[in-house]
């Protein structure tokens, strides 16, 4: 396996409100990785339209996610922040990968099955092909590391399979064009820490999600202190005090979730949190959790609201980021055309 330049890529869909799951499962990791890697953070507007989006709302949420990236501490000068639709190579490469990925592979995607539900015949083709576009997002930059929440693991495995199949199918041409043994790296998922799967506050067995009809199921990044307090107060729990060991959390999904959130926000392990709160009633723990959440999320939400007012600034960030992203992706795409056998004139 050749050594590829280390590069981080990840994305967030501009659909609905960003919540604590997106923040702890993904964005906090994005911020940490910028210290060590060259990073590209994308607002994946083309993924968003796999389900119908109101056009004015899509523009608003695209700018809002961009603002959230910046407000959380991602430096747009040091990293590349851009929106997917502005770099045509994503769609271009996705087509080639549509022809590499197998129907059977996509048929196994659990997220598609969940999203399509019983209405399979009626969802967009885009929703089905979505994981191929996601692979293209990553591979257009030959990215080596991809920070995501647990729910994206299967898509990442598919991206690796697609990269591998492309490398195999075109091995001879890759060599003949001077790219050595393999063209695409197999991107490594980065899924770690206590909040890789933040659960709904109403049901500890369901993922916290933008699409849940109850706003009480999630903490939004823009929620104010009172709303955060109210949501945690109403959060589902069981009748027992918190245990003193992590093992006993296994059969208590709501307790496990709240402890995981506390751990992620405080930078501690769940075991350490239980050292402090083992034996405590939920009422006391929820108060501490509210205080910590307001302390950590308050400034991000406030900064987000401030930045979002300045659409011209946000657009300038996206424009600059798109140009820098395009410079990398167009090189990859040229190479892919040569490898596949498209005549470049
Ligand atoms: P999206 O927009 O659904 O979510 C953005 C990120 O947030 C993570 N996440 C969570 N983490 C923990 N707990 C939760 N409850 C939770 N909910 C969401 C997601 O895992 C994700 O990391 N397909 C992707 C976007 C995408 C992408 C990519 C990611 C498109 N192209 C290329 C990485 C690389 C998605 O829909 O994420």
PDB file of C-alpha atoms in Angstrom, residues 64-344:
ATOM      1  CA  UNK A  64     -26.351  28.020   9.191  1.00  0.00           C
ATOM      2  CA  UNK A  65     -24.203  24.855   9.090  1.00  0.00           C
ATOM      3  CA  UNK A  66     -21.310  26.954   7.773  1.00  0.00           C
ATOM      4  CA  UNK A  67     -21.819  29.328  10.702  1.00  0.00           C
ATOM      5  CA  UNK A  68     -21.900  26.356  13.095  1.00  0.00           C
ATOM      6  CA  UNK A  69     -18.559  25.103  11.772  1.00  0.00           C
ATOM      7  CA  UNK A  70     -16.954  28.490  12.331  1.00  0.00           C
ATOM      8  CA  UNK A  71     -18.683  29.128  15.679  1.00  0.00           C
ATOM      9  CA  UNK A  72     -17.480  25.742  16.957  1.00  0.00           C
ATOM     10  CA  UNK A  73     -13.894  26.741  16.275  1.00  0.00           C
ATOM     11  CA  UNK A  74     -13.030  25.465  12.804  1.00  0.00           C
ATOM     12  CA  UNK A  75     -10.669  27.987  11.269  1.00  0.00           C
ATOM     13  CA  UNK A  76     -11.776  28.648   7.655  1.00  0.00           C
ATOM     14  CA  UNK A  77      -8.314  29.885   6.674  1.00  0.00           C
ATOM     15  CA  UNK A  78      -6.445  26.881   7.966  1.00  0.00           C
ATOM     16  CA  UNK A  79      -9.047  24.384   6.715  1.00  0.00           C
ATOM     17  CA  UNK A  80     -11.298  24.232   3.698  1.00  0.00           C
ATOM     18  CA  UNK A  81     -14.967  24.939   4.436  1.00  0.00           C
ATOM     19  CA  UNK A  82     -17.238  24.731   1.394  1.00  0.00           C
ATOM     20  CA  UNK A  83     -20.585  23.574   0.073  1.00  0.00           C
ATOM     21  CA  UNK A  84     -20.658  20.465  -2.052  1.00  0.00           C
ATOM     22  CA  UNK A  85     -22.694  21.779  -5.005  1.00  0.00           C
ATOM     23  CA  UNK A  86     -19.994  24.330  -5.806  1.00  0.00           C
ATOM     24  CA  UNK A  87     -17.441  21.674  -6.689  1.00  0.00           C
ATOM     25  CA  UNK A  88     -18.821  19.827  -9.699  1.00  0.00           C
ATOM     26  CA  UNK A  89     -16.248  17.053  -9.342  1.00  0.00           C
ATOM     27  CA  UNK A  90     -18.328  15.492  -6.556  1.00  0.00           C
ATOM     28  CA  UNK A  91     -21.155  14.732  -8.987  1.00  0.00           C
ATOM     29  CA  UNK A  92     -18.735  13.816 -11.759  1.00  0.00           C
ATOM     30  CA  UNK A  93     -16.839  11.301  -9.669  1.00  0.00           C
ATOM     31  CA  UNK A  94     -20.084   9.975  -8.190  1.00  0.00           C
ATOM     32  CA  UNK A  95     -21.126   8.903 -11.689  1.00  0.00           C
ATOM     33  CA  UNK A  96     -17.947   6.903 -12.182  1.00  0.00           C
ATOM     34  CA  UNK A  97     -18.425   5.330  -8.749  1.00  0.00           C
ATOM     35  CA  UNK A  98     -22.056   4.518  -9.599  1.00  0.00           C
ATOM     36  CA  UNK A  99     -20.529   2.299 -12.248  1.00  0.00           C
ATOM     37  CA  UNK A 100     -18.095   0.705  -9.795  1.00  0.00           C
ATOM     38  CA  UNK A 101     -20.416   0.041  -6.826  1.00  0.00           C
ATOM     39  CA  UNK A 102     -22.729  -2.974  -7.078  1.00  0.00           C
ATOM     40  CA  UNK A 103     -26.470  -2.844  -6.649  1.00  0.00           C
ATOM     41  CA  UNK A 104     -26.271  -5.586  -4.042  1.00  0.00           C
ATOM     42  CA  UNK A 105     -23.926  -3.477  -1.913  1.00  0.00           C
ATOM     43  CA  UNK A 106     -26.360  -0.555  -1.846  1.00  0.00           C
ATOM     44  CA  UNK A 107     -29.262  -2.887  -1.150  1.00  0.00           C
ATOM     45  CA  UNK A 108     -27.625  -3.716   2.161  1.00  0.00           C
ATOM     46  CA  UNK A 109     -27.508  -0.119   3.427  1.00  0.00           C
ATOM     47  CA  UNK A 110     -29.561   0.016   6.621  1.00  0.00           C
ATOM     48  CA  UNK A 111     -29.970   3.784   6.539  1.00  0.00           C
ATOM     49  CA  UNK A 112     -31.677   3.574   3.154  1.00  0.00           C
ATOM     50  CA  UNK A 113     -33.992   0.853   4.424  1.00  0.00           C
ATOM     51  CA  UNK A 114     -34.884   2.971   7.458  1.00  0.00           C
ATOM     52  CA  UNK A 115     -35.407   6.155   5.467  1.00  0.00           C
ATOM     53  CA  UNK A 116     -37.325   4.549   2.639  1.00  0.00           C
ATOM     54  CA  UNK A 117     -39.448   2.430   4.960  1.00  0.00           C
ATOM     55  CA  UNK A 118     -42.426   0.851   3.251  1.00  0.00           C
ATOM     56  CA  UNK A 119     -42.463   3.514   0.558  1.00  0.00           C
ATOM     57  CA  UNK A 120     -39.453   2.145  -1.312  1.00  0.00           C
ATOM     58  CA  UNK A 121     -40.912   2.584  -4.789  1.00  0.00           C
ATOM     59  CA  UNK A 122     -41.564   6.222  -4.156  1.00  0.00           C
ATOM     60  CA  UNK A 123     -38.270   7.574  -2.818  1.00  0.00           C
ATOM     61  CA  UNK A 124     -35.767   9.347  -5.060  1.00  0.00           C
ATOM     62  CA  UNK A 125     -33.083   7.446  -6.950  1.00  0.00           C
ATOM     63  CA  UNK A 126     -30.714   9.904  -5.264  1.00  0.00           C
ATOM     64  CA  UNK A 127     -31.602   8.537  -1.831  1.00  0.00           C
ATOM     65  CA  UNK A 128     -30.608   5.054  -2.972  1.00  0.00           C
ATOM     66  CA  UNK A 129     -27.380   6.167  -4.685  1.00  0.00           C
ATOM     67  CA  UNK A 130     -26.495   8.532  -1.812  1.00  0.00           C
ATOM     68  CA  UNK A 131     -23.652   6.358  -0.402  1.00  0.00           C
ATOM     69  CA  UNK A 132     -21.892   6.496  -3.783  1.00  0.00           C
ATOM     70  CA  UNK A 133     -21.981  10.292  -3.676  1.00  0.00           C
ATOM     71  CA  UNK A 134     -20.620  10.110  -0.143  1.00  0.00           C
ATOM     72  CA  UNK A 135     -17.760   7.918  -1.376  1.00  0.00           C
ATOM     73  CA  UNK A 136     -17.116  10.470  -4.141  1.00  0.00           C
ATOM     74  CA  UNK A 137     -16.998  13.294  -1.570  1.00  0.00           C
ATOM     75  CA  UNK A 138     -14.204  11.548   0.260  1.00  0.00           C
ATOM     76  CA  UNK A 139     -12.318  10.075  -2.688  1.00  0.00           C
ATOM     77  CA  UNK A 140     -12.347  13.308  -4.741  1.00  0.00           C
ATOM     78  CA  UNK A 141      -9.715  14.479  -2.236  1.00  0.00           C
ATOM     79  CA  UNK A 142      -8.169  11.049  -1.749  1.00  0.00           C
ATOM     80  CA  UNK A 143      -8.876  11.679   1.944  1.00  0.00           C
ATOM     81  CA  UNK A 144      -7.383   9.197   4.409  1.00  0.00           C
ATOM     82  CA  UNK A 145      -9.383   9.960   7.583  1.00  0.00           C
ATOM     83  CA  UNK A 146     -13.106  10.562   8.025  1.00  0.00           C
ATOM     84  CA  UNK A 147     -14.517  11.624  11.425  1.00  0.00           C
ATOM     85  CA  UNK A 148     -18.189  10.620  11.716  1.00  0.00           C
ATOM     86  CA  UNK A 149     -20.765   9.374  14.197  1.00  0.00           C
ATOM     87  CA  UNK A 150     -21.523   5.676  14.526  1.00  0.00           C
ATOM     88  CA  UNK A 151     -24.510   5.891  12.148  1.00  0.00           C
ATOM     89  CA  UNK A 152     -22.200   6.554   9.177  1.00  0.00           C
ATOM     90  CA  UNK A 153     -19.990   3.517   9.761  1.00  0.00           C
ATOM     91  CA  UNK A 154     -21.667   1.340   7.146  1.00  0.00           C
ATOM     92  CA  UNK A 155     -21.417   4.104   4.530  1.00  0.00           C
ATOM     93  CA  UNK A 156     -17.723   4.426   5.292  1.00  0.00           C
ATOM     94  CA  UNK A 157     -17.215   0.692   4.866  1.00  0.00           C
ATOM     95  CA  UNK A 158     -18.931   0.953   1.507  1.00  0.00           C
ATOM     96  CA  UNK A 159     -16.642   3.847   0.512  1.00  0.00           C
ATOM     97  CA  UNK A 160     -13.673   1.599   1.300  1.00  0.00           C
ATOM     98  CA  UNK A 161     -15.150  -1.230  -0.778  1.00  0.00           C
ATOM     99  CA  UNK A 162     -15.709   1.126  -3.697  1.00  0.00           C
ATOM    100  CA  UNK A 163     -12.151   2.502  -3.470  1.00  0.00           C
ATOM    101  CA  UNK A 164     -10.794  -1.034  -3.345  1.00  0.00           C
ATOM    102  CA  UNK A 165     -12.840  -2.191  -6.336  1.00  0.00           C
ATOM    103  CA  UNK A 166     -11.789   0.833  -8.395  1.00  0.00           C
ATOM    104  CA  UNK A 167      -8.141   0.101  -7.526  1.00  0.00           C
ATOM    105  CA  UNK A 168      -8.608  -3.545  -8.560  1.00  0.00           C
ATOM    106  CA  UNK A 169     -10.724  -3.014 -11.671  1.00  0.00           C
ATOM    107  CA  UNK A 170      -8.334  -0.419 -13.070  1.00  0.00           C
ATOM    108  CA  UNK A 171      -5.080  -1.764 -11.598  1.00  0.00           C
ATOM    109  CA  UNK A 172      -3.369  -2.028 -14.973  1.00  0.00           C
ATOM    110  CA  UNK A 173      -4.428   1.422 -16.118  1.00  0.00           C
ATOM    111  CA  UNK A 174      -3.487   2.941 -12.752  1.00  0.00           C
ATOM    112  CA  UNK A 175       0.005   1.528 -13.221  1.00  0.00           C
ATOM    113  CA  UNK A 176       0.189   2.503 -16.900  1.00  0.00           C
ATOM    114  CA  UNK A 177      -0.737   6.081 -16.040  1.00  0.00           C
ATOM    115  CA  UNK A 178       2.076   6.305 -13.520  1.00  0.00           C
ATOM    116  CA  UNK A 179       0.057   6.205 -10.303  1.00  0.00           C
ATOM    117  CA  UNK A 180       1.745   3.137  -8.887  1.00  0.00           C
ATOM    118  CA  UNK A 181      -0.180   0.239  -7.381  1.00  0.00           C
ATOM    119  CA  UNK A 182      -3.317   1.949  -6.036  1.00  0.00           C
ATOM    120  CA  UNK A 183      -5.004   5.215  -6.842  1.00  0.00           C
ATOM    121  CA  UNK A 184      -7.477   5.681  -3.983  1.00  0.00           C
ATOM    122  CA  UNK A 185      -6.567   5.277  -0.315  1.00  0.00           C
ATOM    123  CA  UNK A 186      -9.008   3.231   1.750  1.00  0.00           C
ATOM    124  CA  UNK A 187     -10.462   5.973   3.972  1.00  0.00           C
ATOM    125  CA  UNK A 188     -10.254   5.299   7.691  1.00  0.00           C
ATOM    126  CA  UNK A 189     -13.368   6.048   9.759  1.00  0.00           C
ATOM    127  CA  UNK A 190     -12.619   7.969  12.961  1.00  0.00           C
ATOM    128  CA  UNK A 191     -15.378   6.987  15.389  1.00  0.00           C
ATOM    129  CA  UNK A 192     -14.362   7.257  19.023  1.00  0.00           C
ATOM    130  CA  UNK A 193     -15.171   8.685  22.434  1.00  0.00           C
ATOM    131  CA  UNK A 194     -18.267   8.552  24.631  1.00  0.00           C
ATOM    132  CA  UNK A 195     -20.722  10.221  22.214  1.00  0.00           C
ATOM    133  CA  UNK A 196     -20.446   8.424  18.872  1.00  0.00           C
ATOM    134  CA  UNK A 197     -24.171   7.684  19.069  1.00  0.00           C
ATOM    135  CA  UNK A 198     -26.130  10.250  21.049  1.00  0.00           C
ATOM    136  CA  UNK A 199     -29.638   8.976  21.675  1.00  0.00           C
ATOM    137  CA  UNK A 200     -33.033  10.687  21.781  1.00  0.00           C
ATOM    138  CA  UNK A 201     -33.898  12.307  25.117  1.00  0.00           C
ATOM    139  CA  UNK A 202     -37.350  10.736  24.859  1.00  0.00           C
ATOM    140  CA  UNK A 203     -36.248   7.202  24.062  1.00  0.00           C
ATOM    141  CA  UNK A 204     -32.774   5.918  24.871  1.00  0.00           C
ATOM    142  CA  UNK A 205     -32.986   3.235  22.182  1.00  0.00           C
ATOM    143  CA  UNK A 206     -33.519   5.721  19.326  1.00  0.00           C
ATOM    144  CA  UNK A 207     -30.849   7.937  17.767  1.00  0.00           C
ATOM    145  CA  UNK A 208     -31.063  11.688  18.384  1.00  0.00           C
ATOM    146  CA  UNK A 209     -32.076  12.970  14.982  1.00  0.00           C
ATOM    147  CA  UNK A 210     -32.996  16.113  13.074  1.00  0.00           C
ATOM    148  CA  UNK A 211     -36.070  14.425  11.698  1.00  0.00           C
ATOM    149  CA  UNK A 212     -37.681  13.379  15.014  1.00  0.00           C
ATOM    150  CA  UNK A 213     -41.068  15.102  15.199  1.00  0.00           C
ATOM    151  CA  UNK A 214     -40.562  15.976  18.885  1.00  0.00           C
ATOM    152  CA  UNK A 215     -38.188  18.846  19.558  1.00  0.00           C
ATOM    153  CA  UNK A 216     -37.925  17.491  23.114  1.00  0.00           C
ATOM    154  CA  UNK A 217     -36.003  14.526  21.726  1.00  0.00           C
ATOM    155  CA  UNK A 218     -32.942  16.654  21.015  1.00  0.00           C
ATOM    156  CA  UNK A 219     -30.871  19.612  22.183  1.00  0.00           C
ATOM    157  CA  UNK A 220     -30.377  21.996  19.275  1.00  0.00           C
ATOM    158  CA  UNK A 221     -27.203  24.050  19.026  1.00  0.00           C
ATOM    159  CA  UNK A 222     -29.326  27.186  18.997  1.00  0.00           C
ATOM    160  CA  UNK A 223     -31.420  26.309  22.077  1.00  0.00           C
ATOM    161  CA  UNK A 224     -31.218  28.895  24.871  1.00  0.00           C
ATOM    162  CA  UNK A 225     -30.430  28.050  28.505  1.00  0.00           C
ATOM    163  CA  UNK A 226     -34.080  27.760  29.551  1.00  0.00           C
ATOM    164  CA  UNK A 227     -34.912  25.417  26.690  1.00  0.00           C
ATOM    165  CA  UNK A 228     -31.898  23.226  27.446  1.00  0.00           C
ATOM    166  CA  UNK A 229     -32.902  23.041  31.117  1.00  0.00           C
ATOM    167  CA  UNK A 230     -36.491  22.186  30.240  1.00  0.00           C
ATOM    168  CA  UNK A 231     -35.485  19.473  27.768  1.00  0.00           C
ATOM    169  CA  UNK A 232     -33.140  17.766  30.218  1.00  0.00           C
ATOM    170  CA  UNK A 233     -35.717  18.059  32.994  1.00  0.00           C
ATOM    171  CA  UNK A 234     -38.250  16.282  30.792  1.00  0.00           C
ATOM    172  CA  UNK A 235     -35.744  13.750  29.455  1.00  0.00           C
ATOM    173  CA  UNK A 236     -36.828  10.160  29.991  1.00  0.00           C
ATOM    174  CA  UNK A 237     -35.043   8.297  32.803  1.00  0.00           C
ATOM    175  CA  UNK A 238     -35.584   5.184  34.865  1.00  0.00           C
ATOM    176  CA  UNK A 239     -36.494   5.274  38.587  1.00  0.00           C
ATOM    177  CA  UNK A 240     -33.095   4.210  39.982  1.00  0.00           C
ATOM    178  CA  UNK A 241     -30.198   6.407  41.091  1.00  0.00           C
ATOM    179  CA  UNK A 242     -27.099   6.450  38.879  1.00  0.00           C
ATOM    180  CA  UNK A 243     -24.901   3.373  39.311  1.00  0.00           C
ATOM    181  CA  UNK A 244     -21.260   3.603  40.338  1.00  0.00           C
ATOM    182  CA  UNK A 245     -19.928   1.436  37.489  1.00  0.00           C
ATOM    183  CA  UNK A 246     -20.162   1.597  33.688  1.00  0.00           C
ATOM    184  CA  UNK A 247     -21.181  -2.052  33.415  1.00  0.00           C
ATOM    185  CA  UNK A 248     -24.504  -1.351  35.144  1.00  0.00           C
ATOM    186  CA  UNK A 249     -25.347   1.265  32.495  1.00  0.00           C
ATOM    187  CA  UNK A 250     -25.648  -1.394  29.808  1.00  0.00           C
ATOM    188  CA  UNK A 251     -29.261  -2.253  30.517  1.00  0.00           C
ATOM    189  CA  UNK A 252     -30.228   1.375  31.179  1.00  0.00           C
ATOM    190  CA  UNK A 253     -30.154   3.172  27.814  1.00  0.00           C
ATOM    191  CA  UNK A 254     -31.425   6.559  29.027  1.00  0.00           C
ATOM    192  CA  UNK A 255     -28.935   6.696  31.907  1.00  0.00           C
ATOM    193  CA  UNK A 256     -26.146   5.560  29.606  1.00  0.00           C
ATOM    194  CA  UNK A 257     -27.007   8.297  27.120  1.00  0.00           C
ATOM    195  CA  UNK A 258     -27.060  11.133  29.657  1.00  0.00           C
ATOM    196  CA  UNK A 259     -23.805   9.953  31.230  1.00  0.00           C
ATOM    197  CA  UNK A 260     -22.249   9.726  27.751  1.00  0.00           C
ATOM    198  CA  UNK A 261     -23.330  13.278  26.961  1.00  0.00           C
ATOM    199  CA  UNK A 262     -21.892  14.538  30.240  1.00  0.00           C
ATOM    200  CA  UNK A 263     -18.646  12.669  29.601  1.00  0.00           C
ATOM    201  CA  UNK A 264     -18.277  14.063  26.063  1.00  0.00           C
ATOM    202  CA  UNK A 265     -19.037  17.634  27.116  1.00  0.00           C
ATOM    203  CA  UNK A 266     -16.619  17.511  30.042  1.00  0.00           C
ATOM    204  CA  UNK A 267     -13.870  15.592  28.230  1.00  0.00           C
ATOM    205  CA  UNK A 268     -14.035  12.808  30.845  1.00  0.00           C
ATOM    206  CA  UNK A 269     -14.749   9.098  30.531  1.00  0.00           C
ATOM    207  CA  UNK A 270     -18.128   7.678  31.549  1.00  0.00           C
ATOM    208  CA  UNK A 271     -16.339   5.876  34.408  1.00  0.00           C
ATOM    209  CA  UNK A 272     -15.042   9.196  35.764  1.00  0.00           C
ATOM    210  CA  UNK A 273     -18.476  10.760  35.527  1.00  0.00           C
ATOM    211  CA  UNK A 274     -19.876   7.882  37.568  1.00  0.00           C
ATOM    212  CA  UNK A 275     -17.126   8.364  40.137  1.00  0.00           C
ATOM    213  CA  UNK A 276     -18.601  11.814  40.730  1.00  0.00           C
ATOM    214  CA  UNK A 277     -22.289  10.976  40.344  1.00  0.00           C
ATOM    215  CA  UNK A 278     -22.646   7.282  41.262  1.00  0.00           C
ATOM    216  CA  UNK A 279     -25.563   6.993  43.723  1.00  0.00           C
ATOM    217  CA  UNK A 280     -26.976  10.409  42.757  1.00  0.00           C
ATOM    218  CA  UNK A 281     -30.635  10.882  41.851  1.00  0.00           C
ATOM    219  CA  UNK A 282     -31.383  11.934  38.283  1.00  0.00           C
ATOM    220  CA  UNK A 283     -32.714  15.287  39.439  1.00  0.00           C
ATOM    221  CA  UNK A 284     -29.266  16.275  40.742  1.00  0.00           C
ATOM    222  CA  UNK A 285     -27.447  14.802  37.745  1.00  0.00           C
ATOM    223  CA  UNK A 286     -29.753  16.555  35.283  1.00  0.00           C
ATOM    224  CA  UNK A 287     -29.086  19.892  36.982  1.00  0.00           C
ATOM    225  CA  UNK A 288     -25.332  19.372  36.648  1.00  0.00           C
ATOM    226  CA  UNK A 289     -25.783  18.251  33.027  1.00  0.00           C
ATOM    227  CA  UNK A 290     -27.838  21.344  32.241  1.00  0.00           C
ATOM    228  CA  UNK A 291     -25.232  23.598  33.786  1.00  0.00           C
ATOM    229  CA  UNK A 292     -22.429  21.948  31.818  1.00  0.00           C
ATOM    230  CA  UNK A 293     -24.401  21.995  28.556  1.00  0.00           C
ATOM    231  CA  UNK A 294     -25.258  25.666  28.898  1.00  0.00           C
ATOM    232  CA  UNK A 295     -21.624  26.446  29.685  1.00  0.00           C
ATOM    233  CA  UNK A 296     -20.342  24.539  26.632  1.00  0.00           C
ATOM    234  CA  UNK A 297     -23.104  25.092  24.069  1.00  0.00           C
ATOM    235  CA  UNK A 298     -24.184  28.613  25.039  1.00  0.00           C
ATOM    236  CA  UNK A 299     -21.184  30.382  23.504  1.00  0.00           C
ATOM    237  CA  UNK A 300     -21.358  28.234  20.331  1.00  0.00           C
ATOM    238  CA  UNK A 301     -25.054  28.968  19.843  1.00  0.00           C
ATOM    239  CA  UNK A 302     -24.547  32.692  20.471  1.00  0.00           C
ATOM    240  CA  UNK A 303     -21.617  32.876  18.062  1.00  0.00           C
ATOM    241  CA  UNK A 304     -23.607  30.932  15.458  1.00  0.00           C
ATOM    242  CA  UNK A 305     -26.485  33.391  15.712  1.00  0.00           C
ATOM    243  CA  UNK A 306     -24.047  36.282  15.332  1.00  0.00           C
ATOM    244  CA  UNK A 307     -22.256  34.840  12.294  1.00  0.00           C
ATOM    245  CA  UNK A 308     -25.489  33.852  10.560  1.00  0.00           C
ATOM    246  CA  UNK A 309     -26.470  37.538  10.403  1.00  0.00           C
ATOM    247  CA  UNK A 310     -23.559  38.155   8.061  1.00  0.00           C
ATOM    248  CA  UNK A 311     -24.482  36.227   4.916  1.00  0.00           C
ATOM    249  CA  UNK A 312     -21.830  38.083   2.873  1.00  0.00           C
ATOM    250  CA  UNK A 313     -19.092  36.831   5.194  1.00  0.00           C
ATOM    251  CA  UNK A 314     -20.409  33.260   5.123  1.00  0.00           C
ATOM    252  CA  UNK A 315     -20.620  33.301   1.340  1.00  0.00           C
ATOM    253  CA  UNK A 316     -17.056  34.600   1.120  1.00  0.00           C
ATOM    254  CA  UNK A 317     -15.887  31.672   3.271  1.00  0.00           C
ATOM    255  CA  UNK A 318     -17.754  29.202   1.034  1.00  0.00           C
ATOM    256  CA  UNK A 319     -16.419  30.833  -2.133  1.00  0.00           C
ATOM    257  CA  UNK A 320     -12.829  30.719  -0.957  1.00  0.00           C
ATOM    258  CA  UNK A 321     -13.251  27.153   0.317  1.00  0.00           C
ATOM    259  CA  UNK A 322     -14.881  25.966  -2.897  1.00  0.00           C
ATOM    260  CA  UNK A 323     -12.042  27.341  -5.011  1.00  0.00           C
ATOM    261  CA  UNK A 324      -9.465  25.581  -2.842  1.00  0.00           C
ATOM    262  CA  UNK A 325     -11.459  22.339  -2.824  1.00  0.00           C
ATOM    263  CA  UNK A 326     -11.904  22.479  -6.598  1.00  0.00           C
ATOM    264  CA  UNK A 327      -8.154  22.817  -7.096  1.00  0.00           C
ATOM    265  CA  UNK A 328      -7.642  19.441  -5.393  1.00  0.00           C
ATOM    266  CA  UNK A 329     -10.699  17.644  -6.765  1.00  0.00           C
ATOM    267  CA  UNK A 330     -10.032  18.650 -10.366  1.00  0.00           C
ATOM    268  CA  UNK A 331      -6.593  17.021 -10.208  1.00  0.00           C
ATOM    269  CA  UNK A 332      -8.169  13.791  -8.926  1.00  0.00           C
ATOM    270  CA  UNK A 333     -10.828  13.924 -11.618  1.00  0.00           C
ATOM    271  CA  UNK A 334      -8.278  14.426 -14.404  1.00  0.00           C
ATOM    272  CA  UNK A 335      -6.437  11.362 -13.186  1.00  0.00           C
ATOM    273  CA  UNK A 336      -9.665   9.354 -12.911  1.00  0.00           C
ATOM    274  CA  UNK A 337     -10.535  10.248 -16.526  1.00  0.00           C
ATOM    275  CA  UNK A 338      -7.143   9.057 -17.694  1.00  0.00           C
ATOM    276  CA  UNK A 339      -7.422   5.862 -15.668  1.00  0.00           C
ATOM    277  CA  UNK A 340     -10.955   5.068 -16.853  1.00  0.00           C
ATOM    278  CA  UNK A 341     -10.094   5.822 -20.477  1.00  0.00           C
ATOM    279  CA  UNK A 342     -11.976   9.053 -21.186  1.00  0.00           C
ATOM    280  CA  UNK A 343     -10.262  11.076 -23.924  1.00  0.00           C
ATOM    281  CA  UNK A 344      -9.316  14.454 -22.481  1.00  0.00           C
TER     282      UNK A 344
END
